mmCIF file of C-alpha atoms in Angstrom:
data_model
loop_
_atom_site.group_PDB
_atom_site.id
_atom_site.type_symbol
_atom_site.label_atom_id
_atom_site.label_comp_id
_atom_site.label_asym_id
_atom_site.label_seq_id
_atom_site.Cartn_x
_atom_site.Cartn_y
_atom_site.Cartn_z
ATOM 1 C CA UNK A 137 35.601 -11.827 11.036
ATOM 2 C CA UNK A 138 32.903 -12.966 8.657
ATOM 3 C CA UNK A 139 29.328 -11.800 8.704
ATOM 4 C CA UNK A 140 26.442 -12.177 6.296
ATOM 5 C CA UNK A 141 24.816 -8.997 5.036
ATOM 6 C CA UNK A 142 21.664 -9.328 2.971
ATOM 7 C CA UNK A 143 22.576 -12.892 2.160
ATOM 8 C CA UNK A 144 26.160 -12.126 1.115
ATOM 9 C CA UNK A 145 29.189 -13.118 3.126
ATOM 10 C CA UNK A 146 31.517 -10.244 3.946
ATOM 11 C CA UNK A 147 34.809 -9.881 5.727
ATOM 12 C CA UNK A 148 34.709 -7.026 8.208
ATOM 13 C CA UNK A 149 36.985 -5.693 10.937
ATOM 14 C CA UNK A 150 36.579 -7.053 14.464
ATOM 15 C CA UNK A 151 34.223 -5.098 16.665
ATOM 16 C CA UNK A 152 32.597 -3.162 13.877
ATOM 17 C CA UNK A 153 29.296 -1.577 14.885
ATOM 18 C CA UNK A 154 26.057 -1.558 12.921
ATOM 19 C CA UNK A 155 26.574 2.160 12.305
ATOM 20 C CA UNK A 156 30.086 1.700 10.944
ATOM 21 C CA UNK A 157 28.935 -1.184 8.751
ATOM 22 C CA UNK A 158 26.221 1.019 7.224
ATOM 23 C CA UNK A 159 28.690 3.793 6.691
ATOM 24 C CA UNK A 160 31.188 1.379 5.074
ATOM 25 C CA UNK A 161 28.380 0.246 2.768
ATOM 26 C CA UNK A 162 27.561 3.877 1.978
ATOM 27 C CA UNK A 163 24.014 3.487 3.274
ATOM 28 C CA UNK A 164 22.132 6.361 4.887
ATOM 29 C CA UNK A 165 21.024 5.112 8.285
ATOM 30 C CA UNK A 166 17.850 7.237 8.353
ATOM 31 C CA UNK A 167 16.316 5.386 5.431
ATOM 32 C CA UNK A 168 16.762 1.795 6.530
ATOM 33 C CA UNK A 169 15.908 -0.755 9.179
ATOM 34 C CA UNK A 170 18.448 -3.280 10.410
ATOM 35 C CA UNK A 171 17.810 -6.772 11.606
ATOM 36 C CA UNK A 172 20.598 -8.591 13.442
ATOM 37 C CA UNK A 173 20.136 -12.352 13.794
ATOM 38 C CA UNK A 174 16.371 -11.887 13.235
ATOM 39 C CA UNK A 175 16.041 -9.147 15.865
ATOM 40 C CA UNK A 176 15.410 -5.551 14.887
ATOM 41 C CA UNK A 177 18.130 -3.177 16.007
ATOM 42 C CA UNK A 178 16.733 0.071 17.301
ATOM 43 C CA UNK A 179 17.993 3.057 15.321
ATOM 44 C CA UNK A 180 19.401 4.652 18.474
ATOM 45 C CA UNK A 181 21.425 1.489 19.091
ATOM 46 C CA UNK A 182 23.190 1.399 15.680
ATOM 47 C CA UNK A 183 26.349 2.939 17.118
ATOM 48 C CA UNK A 184 26.358 0.921 20.324
ATOM 49 C CA UNK A 185 25.681 -2.465 18.749
ATOM 50 C CA UNK A 186 28.832 -4.290 17.762
ATOM 51 C CA UNK A 187 28.887 -7.178 15.350
ATOM 52 C CA UNK A 188 30.279 -10.619 16.007
ATOM 53 C CA UNK A 189 31.675 -13.347 13.814
ATOM 54 C CA UNK A 190 28.892 -15.272 12.083
ATOM 55 C CA UNK A 191 26.252 -12.579 12.529
ATOM 56 C CA UNK A 192 23.479 -12.351 10.002
ATOM 57 C CA UNK A 193 22.543 -8.800 9.166
ATOM 58 C CA UNK A 194 19.622 -7.659 7.056
ATOM 59 C CA UNK A 195 19.473 -4.081 5.843
ATOM 60 C CA UNK A 196 16.095 -3.238 4.448
ATOM 61 C CA UNK A 197 14.546 -0.196 2.840
ATOM 62 C CA UNK A 198 11.628 0.777 0.663
ATOM 63 C CA UNK A 199 11.266 0.099 -3.034
ATOM 64 C CA UNK A 200 8.539 0.750 -5.544
ATOM 65 C CA UNK A 201 5.682 -1.578 -4.888
ATOM 66 C CA UNK A 202 1.957 -1.494 -4.872
ATOM 67 C CA UNK A 203 0.925 -4.961 -4.125
ATOM 68 C CA UNK A 204 2.058 -8.501 -4.433
ATOM 69 C CA UNK A 205 2.400 -8.375 -8.194
ATOM 70 C CA UNK A 206 4.683 -5.382 -8.072
ATOM 71 C CA UNK A 207 7.716 -6.951 -6.545
ATOM 72 C CA UNK A 208 9.972 -6.477 -9.515
ATOM 73 C CA UNK A 209 10.877 -3.094 -10.787
ATOM 74 C CA UNK B 1153 -13.835 18.585 -3.113
ATOM 75 C CA UNK B 1154 -10.961 19.901 -1.051
ATOM 76 C CA UNK B 1155 -13.067 20.018 2.121
ATOM 77 C CA UNK B 1156 -14.233 16.432 1.622
ATOM 78 C CA UNK B 1157 -11.472 14.852 3.668
ATOM 79 C CA UNK B 1158 -11.121 11.311 4.793
ATOM 80 C CA UNK B 1159 -10.031 10.695 8.372
ATOM 81 C CA UNK B 1160 -8.764 7.327 9.563
ATOM 82 C CA UNK B 1161 -7.290 6.712 13.018
ATOM 83 C CA UNK B 1162 -7.062 10.461 13.526
ATOM 84 C CA UNK B 1163 -5.045 10.934 10.336
ATOM 85 C CA UNK B 1164 -6.515 13.261 7.735
ATOM 86 C CA UNK B 1165 -6.151 12.265 4.099
ATOM 87 C CA UNK B 1166 -6.332 14.887 1.363
ATOM 88 C CA UNK B 1167 -6.934 12.536 -1.524
ATOM 89 C CA UNK B 1168 -9.277 9.602 -1.919
ATOM 90 C CA UNK B 1169 -7.056 8.104 -4.565
ATOM 91 C CA UNK B 1170 -4.231 6.051 -3.106
ATOM 92 C CA UNK B 1171 -1.528 4.702 -5.364
ATOM 93 C CA UNK B 1172 1.179 2.077 -5.483
ATOM 94 C CA UNK B 1173 4.689 2.808 -6.674
ATOM 95 C CA UNK B 1174 5.538 -0.434 -8.461
ATOM 96 C CA UNK B 1175 5.944 -1.290 -12.134
ATOM 97 C CA UNK B 1176 6.951 2.135 -13.395
ATOM 98 C CA UNK B 1177 9.700 2.563 -15.988
ATOM 99 C CA UNK B 1178 11.836 4.634 -13.625
ATOM 100 C CA UNK B 1179 11.608 6.907 -10.601
ATOM 101 C CA UNK B 1180 10.967 10.013 -12.731
ATOM 102 C CA UNK B 1181 7.905 8.403 -14.272
ATOM 103 C CA UNK B 1182 6.792 7.231 -10.824
ATOM 104 C CA UNK B 1183 7.110 10.751 -9.489
ATOM 105 C CA UNK B 1184 5.313 12.395 -12.416
ATOM 106 C CA UNK B 1185 2.451 9.905 -12.453
ATOM 107 C CA UNK B 1186 1.893 10.190 -8.717
ATOM 108 C CA UNK B 1187 1.983 13.950 -8.924
ATOM 109 C CA UNK B 1188 -0.609 13.846 -11.736
ATOM 110 C CA UNK B 1189 -2.828 11.513 -9.705
ATOM 111 C CA UNK B 1190 -3.042 13.985 -6.845
ATOM 112 C CA UNK B 1191 -2.605 11.071 -4.441
ATOM 113 C CA UNK B 1192 -1.213 11.679 -1.010
ATOM 114 C CA UNK B 1193 -0.865 8.084 0.138
ATOM 115 C CA UNK B 1194 1.712 5.992 -1.677
ATOM 116 C CA UNK B 1195 2.347 2.342 -0.957
ATOM 117 C CA UNK B 1196 5.879 0.986 -0.964
ATOM 118 C CA UNK B 1197 7.364 -2.466 -0.597
ATOM 119 C CA UNK B 1198 9.890 -3.505 2.030
ATOM 120 C CA UNK B 1199 12.975 -5.155 0.573
ATOM 121 C CA UNK B 1200 16.691 -5.691 1.081
ATOM 122 C CA UNK B 1201 18.764 -2.637 0.281
ATOM 123 C CA UNK B 1202 21.057 -3.181 -2.687
ATOM 124 C CA UNK B 1203 24.459 -3.260 -1.010
ATOM 125 C CA UNK B 1204 26.510 -4.066 -4.078
ATOM 126 C CA UNK B 1205 25.375 -1.202 -6.288
ATOM 127 C CA UNK B 1206 25.196 1.829 -4.066
ATOM 128 C CA UNK B 1207 24.648 4.112 -7.027
ATOM 129 C CA UNK B 1208 21.094 2.806 -7.213
ATOM 130 C CA UNK B 1209 18.790 5.597 -6.160
ATOM 131 C CA UNK B 1210 16.307 5.652 -3.332
ATOM 132 C CA UNK B 1211 12.597 5.833 -4.067
ATOM 133 C CA UNK B 1212 12.102 8.205 -1.147
ATOM 134 C CA UNK B 1213 14.383 10.739 -2.877
ATOM 135 C CA UNK B 1214 11.605 11.048 -5.440
ATOM 136 C CA UNK B 1215 8.632 10.724 -3.108
ATOM 137 C CA UNK B 1216 9.474 12.696 -0.036
ATOM 138 C CA UNK B 1217 7.845 11.529 3.210
ATOM 139 C CA UNK B 1218 7.321 15.245 3.851
ATOM 140 C CA UNK B 1219 4.943 15.480 0.905
ATOM 141 C CA UNK B 1220 3.486 11.993 0.812
ATOM 142 C CA UNK B 1221 2.137 9.620 3.394
ATOM 143 C CA UNK B 1222 4.215 6.498 2.939
ATOM 144 C CA UNK B 1223 2.261 3.290 3.435
ATOM 145 C CA UNK B 1224 4.605 0.295 3.592
ATOM 146 C CA UNK B 1225 3.087 -3.011 2.572
ATOM 147 C CA UNK B 1226 3.837 -6.628 3.326
ATOM 148 C CA UNK B 1227 3.515 -7.638 -0.321
ATOM 149 C CA UNK B 1228 4.979 -11.022 -1.074
ATOM 150 C CA UNK B 1229 4.312 -12.421 2.403
ATOM 151 C CA UNK B 1230 2.587 -15.785 2.374
ATOM 152 C CA UNK B 1231 2.319 -16.416 6.091
ATOM 153 C CA UNK B 1232 1.659 -14.574 9.335
ATOM 154 C CA UNK B 1233 5.255 -14.758 10.540
ATOM 155 C CA UNK B 1234 6.677 -13.126 7.408
ATOM 156 C CA UNK B 1235 3.984 -10.450 7.368
ATOM 157 C CA UNK B 1236 4.774 -9.537 10.978
ATOM 158 C CA UNK B 1237 8.505 -9.453 10.250
ATOM 159 C CA UNK B 1238 8.091 -7.141 7.257
ATOM 160 C CA UNK B 1239 5.639 -4.874 9.085
ATOM 161 C CA UNK B 1240 8.005 -4.494 12.042
ATOM 162 C CA UNK B 1241 10.966 -3.787 9.773
ATOM 163 C CA UNK B 1242 8.910 -1.205 7.892
ATOM 164 C CA UNK B 1243 8.088 0.595 11.096
ATOM 165 C CA UNK B 1244 11.714 0.403 12.233
ATOM 166 C CA UNK B 1245 12.727 2.157 9.007
ATOM 167 C CA UNK B 1246 10.992 5.093 10.557
ATOM 168 C CA UNK B 1247 8.522 6.577 8.105
ATOM 169 C CA UNK B 1248 5.223 5.463 9.557
ATOM 170 C CA UNK B 1249 3.230 3.354 11.996
ATOM 171 C CA UNK B 1250 0.849 2.539 9.170
ATOM 172 C CA UNK B 1251 1.076 -0.764 7.375
ATOM 173 C CA UNK B 1252 -0.836 -2.182 4.477
ATOM 174 C CA UNK B 1253 -1.109 -5.720 5.673
ATOM 175 C CA UNK B 1254 -1.062 -8.448 3.080
ATOM 176 C CA UNK B 1255 -1.014 -12.127 3.882
ATOM 177 C CA UNK B 1256 -1.260 -13.759 0.502
ATOM 178 C CA UNK B 1257 -2.848 -17.172 0.228
ATOM 179 C CA UNK B 1258 -2.066 -18.260 -3.288
ATOM 180 C CA UNK B 1259 0.413 -17.267 -5.989
ATOM 181 C CA UNK B 1260 -1.922 -17.638 -8.910
ATOM 182 C CA UNK B 1261 -4.774 -15.499 -7.621
ATOM 183 C CA UNK B 1262 -2.907 -13.475 -4.975
ATOM 184 C CA UNK B 1263 -6.093 -13.710 -2.965
ATOM 185 C CA UNK B 1264 -5.615 -12.981 0.712
ATOM 186 C CA UNK B 1265 -5.308 -15.730 3.294
ATOM 187 C CA UNK B 1266 -8.020 -14.201 5.439
ATOM 188 C CA UNK B 1267 -7.473 -16.442 8.471
ATOM 189 C CA UNK B 1268 -3.806 -15.453 8.531
ATOM 190 C CA UNK B 1269 -4.743 -11.841 7.846
ATOM 191 C CA UNK B 1270 -7.011 -11.581 10.885
ATOM 192 C CA UNK B 1271 -4.387 -13.247 13.074
ATOM 193 C CA UNK B 1272 -1.598 -10.924 11.894
ATOM 194 C CA UNK B 1273 -3.837 -7.842 12.134
ATOM 195 C CA UNK B 1274 -4.700 -8.643 15.734
ATOM 196 C CA UNK B 1275 -1.028 -8.881 16.724
ATOM 197 C CA UNK B 1276 0.034 -5.723 14.876
ATOM 198 C CA UNK B 1277 -2.851 -3.648 16.270
ATOM 199 C CA UNK B 1278 -1.741 -4.690 19.763
ATOM 200 C CA UNK B 1279 1.771 -3.516 18.910
ATOM 201 C CA UNK B 1280 0.390 -0.092 18.017
ATOM 202 C CA UNK B 1281 0.336 -0.348 14.241
ATOM 203 C CA UNK B 1282 -2.342 1.347 12.166
ATOM 204 C CA UNK B 1283 -3.315 -1.669 10.120
ATOM 205 C CA UNK B 1284 -4.863 -1.397 6.662
ATOM 206 C CA UNK B 1285 -5.732 -4.984 5.764
ATOM 207 C CA UNK B 1286 -5.869 -6.105 2.151
ATOM 208 C CA UNK B 1287 -8.837 -8.443 2.231
ATOM 209 C CA UNK B 1288 -11.341 -10.060 -0.072
ATOM 210 C CA UNK B 1289 -14.868 -8.785 -0.586
ATOM 211 C CA UNK B 1290 -16.294 -10.920 2.219
ATOM 212 C CA UNK B 1291 -18.337 -8.760 4.630
ATOM 213 C CA UNK B 1292 -17.877 -11.190 7.522
ATOM 214 C CA UNK B 1293 -14.097 -11.163 7.235
ATOM 215 C CA UNK B 1294 -14.235 -7.365 7.069
ATOM 216 C CA UNK B 1295 -16.200 -7.332 10.322
ATOM 217 C CA UNK B 1296 -13.642 -9.601 11.981
ATOM 218 C CA UNK B 1297 -10.855 -7.258 10.893
ATOM 219 C CA UNK B 1298 -12.687 -4.328 12.435
ATOM 220 C CA UNK B 1299 -13.256 -6.395 15.603
ATOM 221 C CA UNK B 1300 -9.503 -6.903 16.019
ATOM 222 C CA UNK B 1301 -8.911 -3.169 15.673
ATOM 223 C CA UNK B 1302 -8.332 -2.293 12.025
ATOM 224 C CA UNK B 1303 -9.425 1.343 11.493
ATOM 225 C CA UNK B 1304 -10.285 0.668 7.824
ATOM 226 C CA UNK B 1305 -10.567 -2.283 5.475
ATOM 227 C CA UNK B 1306 -9.258 -2.695 1.944
ATOM 228 C CA UNK B 1307 -11.336 -5.179 0.000
ATOM 229 C CA UNK B 1308 -10.306 -6.187 -3.496
ATOM 230 C CA UNK B 1309 -12.462 -5.391 -6.511
ATOM 231 C CA UNK B 1310 -10.858 -8.202 -8.514
ATOM 232 C CA UNK B 1311 -7.529 -10.076 -8.438
ATOM 233 C CA UNK B 1312 -4.446 -7.864 -8.100
ATOM 234 C CA UNK B 1313 -3.259 -6.541 -11.431
ATOM 235 C CA UNK B 1314 -6.156 -8.179 -13.296
ATOM 236 C CA UNK B 1315 -7.832 -4.958 -14.404
ATOM 237 C CA UNK B 1316 -11.174 -6.741 -14.311
ATOM 238 C CA UNK B 1317 -12.967 -3.996 -12.408
ATOM 239 C CA UNK B 1318 -15.499 -4.614 -9.663
ATOM 240 C CA UNK B 1319 -16.455 -8.278 -10.035
ATOM 241 C CA UNK B 1320 -18.944 -8.405 -7.210
ATOM 242 C CA UNK B 1321 -20.533 -5.014 -6.644
ATOM 243 C CA UNK B 1322 -23.260 -6.473 -4.425
ATOM 244 C CA UNK B 1323 -20.805 -8.036 -2.008
ATOM 245 C CA UNK B 1324 -18.872 -4.813 -1.911
ATOM 246 C CA UNK B 1325 -22.058 -2.878 -1.105
ATOM 247 C CA UNK B 1326 -22.983 -5.323 1.658
ATOM 248 C CA UNK B 1327 -19.444 -5.034 3.013
ATOM 249 C CA UNK B 1328 -19.702 -1.239 3.093
ATOM 250 C CA UNK B 1329 -22.932 -1.494 5.046
ATOM 251 C CA UNK B 1330 -21.554 -4.173 7.341
ATOM 252 C CA UNK B 1331 -18.633 -2.208 8.704
ATOM 253 C CA UNK B 1332 -18.534 1.159 10.413
ATOM 254 C CA UNK B 1333 -15.021 2.031 9.257
ATOM 255 C CA UNK B 1334 -13.801 3.513 5.971
ATOM 256 C CA UNK B 1335 -13.623 1.102 3.052
ATOM 257 C CA UNK B 1336 -10.809 1.485 0.552
ATOM 258 C CA UNK B 1337 -11.312 -0.548 -2.577
ATOM 259 C CA UNK B 1338 -7.975 -2.073 -3.454
ATOM 260 C CA UNK B 1339 -6.885 -4.132 -6.430
ATOM 261 C CA UNK B 1340 -8.487 -4.999 -9.716
ATOM 262 C CA UNK B 1341 -9.273 -1.555 -11.095
ATOM 263 C CA UNK B 1342 -8.603 -1.447 -14.840
ATOM 264 C CA UNK B 1343 -9.645 1.978 -15.990
ATOM 265 C CA UNK B 1344 -11.216 5.236 -14.849
ATOM 266 C CA UNK B 1345 -14.822 4.035 -14.924
ATOM 267 C CA UNK B 1346 -13.962 1.219 -12.494
ATOM 268 C CA UNK B 1347 -12.617 3.737 -10.009
ATOM 269 C CA UNK B 1348 -15.638 6.013 -10.475
ATOM 270 C CA UNK B 1349 -17.967 3.078 -9.938
ATOM 271 C CA UNK B 1350 -16.237 2.051 -6.714
ATOM 272 C CA UNK B 1351 -16.688 5.583 -5.398
ATOM 273 C CA UNK B 1352 -20.302 5.751 -6.581
ATOM 274 C CA UNK B 1353 -21.003 2.594 -4.603
ATOM 275 C CA UNK B 1354 -19.817 4.434 -1.541
ATOM 276 C CA UNK B 1355 -16.176 3.463 -1.158
ATOM 277 C CA UNK B 1356 -14.225 5.987 0.897
ATOM 278 C CA UNK B 1357 -11.136 5.695 -1.281
ATOM 279 C CA UNK B 1358 -9.598 3.591 -4.035
ATOM 280 C CA UNK B 1359 -6.085 2.172 -4.146
ATOM 281 C CA UNK B 1360 -4.485 1.181 -7.413
ATOM 282 C CA UNK B 1361 -1.125 0.594 -9.008
ATOM 283 C CA UNK B 1362 -1.176 -1.525 -12.149
ATOM 284 C CA UNK B 1363 -4.026 0.410 -13.788
ATOM 285 C CA UNK B 1364 -1.844 3.518 -13.813
ATOM 286 C CA UNK B 1365 1.677 2.108 -14.078
ATOM 287 C CA UNK B 1366 0.663 -0.392 -16.751
ATOM 288 C CA UNK B 1367 -1.244 2.073 -18.957
ATOM 289 C CA UNK B 1368 0.329 3.096 -22.267
ATOM 290 C CA UNK B 1369 0.517 6.638 -20.897
ATOM 291 C CA UNK B 1370 0.796 6.288 -17.127
ATOM 292 C CA UNK B 1371 0.841 10.016 -16.387
ATOM 293 C CA UNK B 1372 -2.309 10.626 -18.428
ATOM 294 C CA UNK B 1373 -4.030 7.661 -16.789
ATOM 295 C CA UNK B 1374 -3.014 8.955 -13.375
ATOM 296 C CA UNK B 1375 -4.805 12.202 -14.118
ATOM 297 C CA UNK B 1376 -7.841 10.330 -15.461
ATOM 298 C CA UNK B 1377 -7.996 8.382 -12.205
ATOM 299 C CA UNK B 1378 -7.886 11.567 -10.178
ATOM 300 C CA UNK B 1379 -10.972 12.894 -11.938
ATOM 301 C CA UNK B 1380 -12.697 9.502 -11.890
ATOM 302 C CA UNK B 1381 -12.369 9.287 -8.122
ATOM 303 C CA UNK B 1382 -13.609 12.861 -7.756
ATOM 304 C CA UNK B 1383 -16.541 12.283 -10.112
ATOM 305 C CA UNK B 1384 -17.509 9.042 -8.418
ATOM 306 C CA UNK B 1385 -17.334 10.620 -4.997
ATOM 307 C CA UNK B 1386 -19.410 13.629 -6.029
ATOM 308 C CA UNK B 1387 -22.013 11.421 -7.711
ATOM 309 C CA UNK B 1388 -22.230 9.312 -4.554
ATOM 310 C CA UNK B 1389 -22.793 12.393 -2.430
ATOM 311 C CA UNK B 1390 -25.254 13.853 -4.929
ATOM 312 C CA UNK B 1391 -27.334 10.651 -4.964
ATOM 313 C CA UNK B 1392 -28.186 9.004 -8.234
ATOM 314 C CA UNK B 1393 -31.712 8.702 -9.640
ATOM 315 C CA UNK B 1394 -33.415 5.334 -9.330
ATOM 316 C CA UNK B 1395 -33.277 2.943 -12.285
ATOM 317 C CA UNK B 1396 -36.620 2.542 -14.079
ATOM 318 C CA UNK B 1397 -37.623 0.277 -16.903
ATOM 319 C CA UNK B 1398 -39.613 2.860 -18.889
ATOM 320 C CA UNK B 1399 -39.051 6.414 -20.033
ATOM 321 C CA UNK B 1400 -39.933 9.539 -18.084
ATOM 322 C CA UNK B 1401 -40.045 12.655 -20.259
ATOM 323 C CA UNK B 1402 -37.811 15.502 -19.228
ATOM 324 C CA UNK B 1403 -39.699 18.113 -21.249
ATOM 325 C CA UNK B 1404 -43.209 19.172 -20.169
ATOM 326 C CA UNK B 1405 -46.208 18.151 -22.295
ATOM 327 C CA UNK B 1406 -47.924 21.450 -21.465
ATOM 328 C CA UNK B 1407 -47.638 24.090 -24.170
ATOM 329 C CA UNK B 1408 -47.327 21.611 -27.023
ATOM 330 C CA UNK B 1409 -49.203 22.349 -30.249
#
């Protein structure tokens, strides 16, 4: 099935969970927040939330930034 | 100065200098400069994780949430909806309930959209966030932000990244008198004297990024800012002498030949 992760289309196995997606992407779950189709997925629900075809996933974290002029590193 | 702590919403802050983490050459420089500044609060931006290059390092590996208080911001948000989305994501990432709320009104000036700011602040306070609003130096807006539950306000000294210093010291003073919460002067500081001045006026803390990260020697400037904030704070507490037009001799006349 196809999902979109951070704006990029990706082919992933059917029934993959948020947790397994993060692990496949080599992302530490403790440091990020995940939004699935514009709804925040609770950290405790990463394992229990399975992804469906066409889902839009955002994985966000923290970067260097002070204020609005500091967007680019 | 170590006993002169700032408390906001029950949280005790060791340092009155707060710093941003943007614009540095690399994470090592970020880490060294922030260490030199003595700051405890560091602001960070909320962005998509780089999923294509997983070798890219994580800022929090260099600034441990165990050592620093991480203050996520909503930088780059131009409307209430985006600001709320970023704030909620920041909290979901699990480092803090604090958010430095920015609702920017205009790309050229990066001045806050204060109507949107008050609206967003009200919603986030209700959701249990500790909201630090980046606002302009308008005392009335500051009062409104306190009314909706902000435990501090962060007025600008000058446009973000401008380095112009405090452009309207009188407004800032009125603002400090108008609100009964801590005031953190944010944005526009160019050099150490600007930071000292903000503290002398009675600010409770100063937040800066560009003035340090953009200096020729960021680590040295970070240290200069640490002392500037200390000096300004001490001078404020000590109470300056009044300004007078004419001289007053320091040495006694008595005993002269």
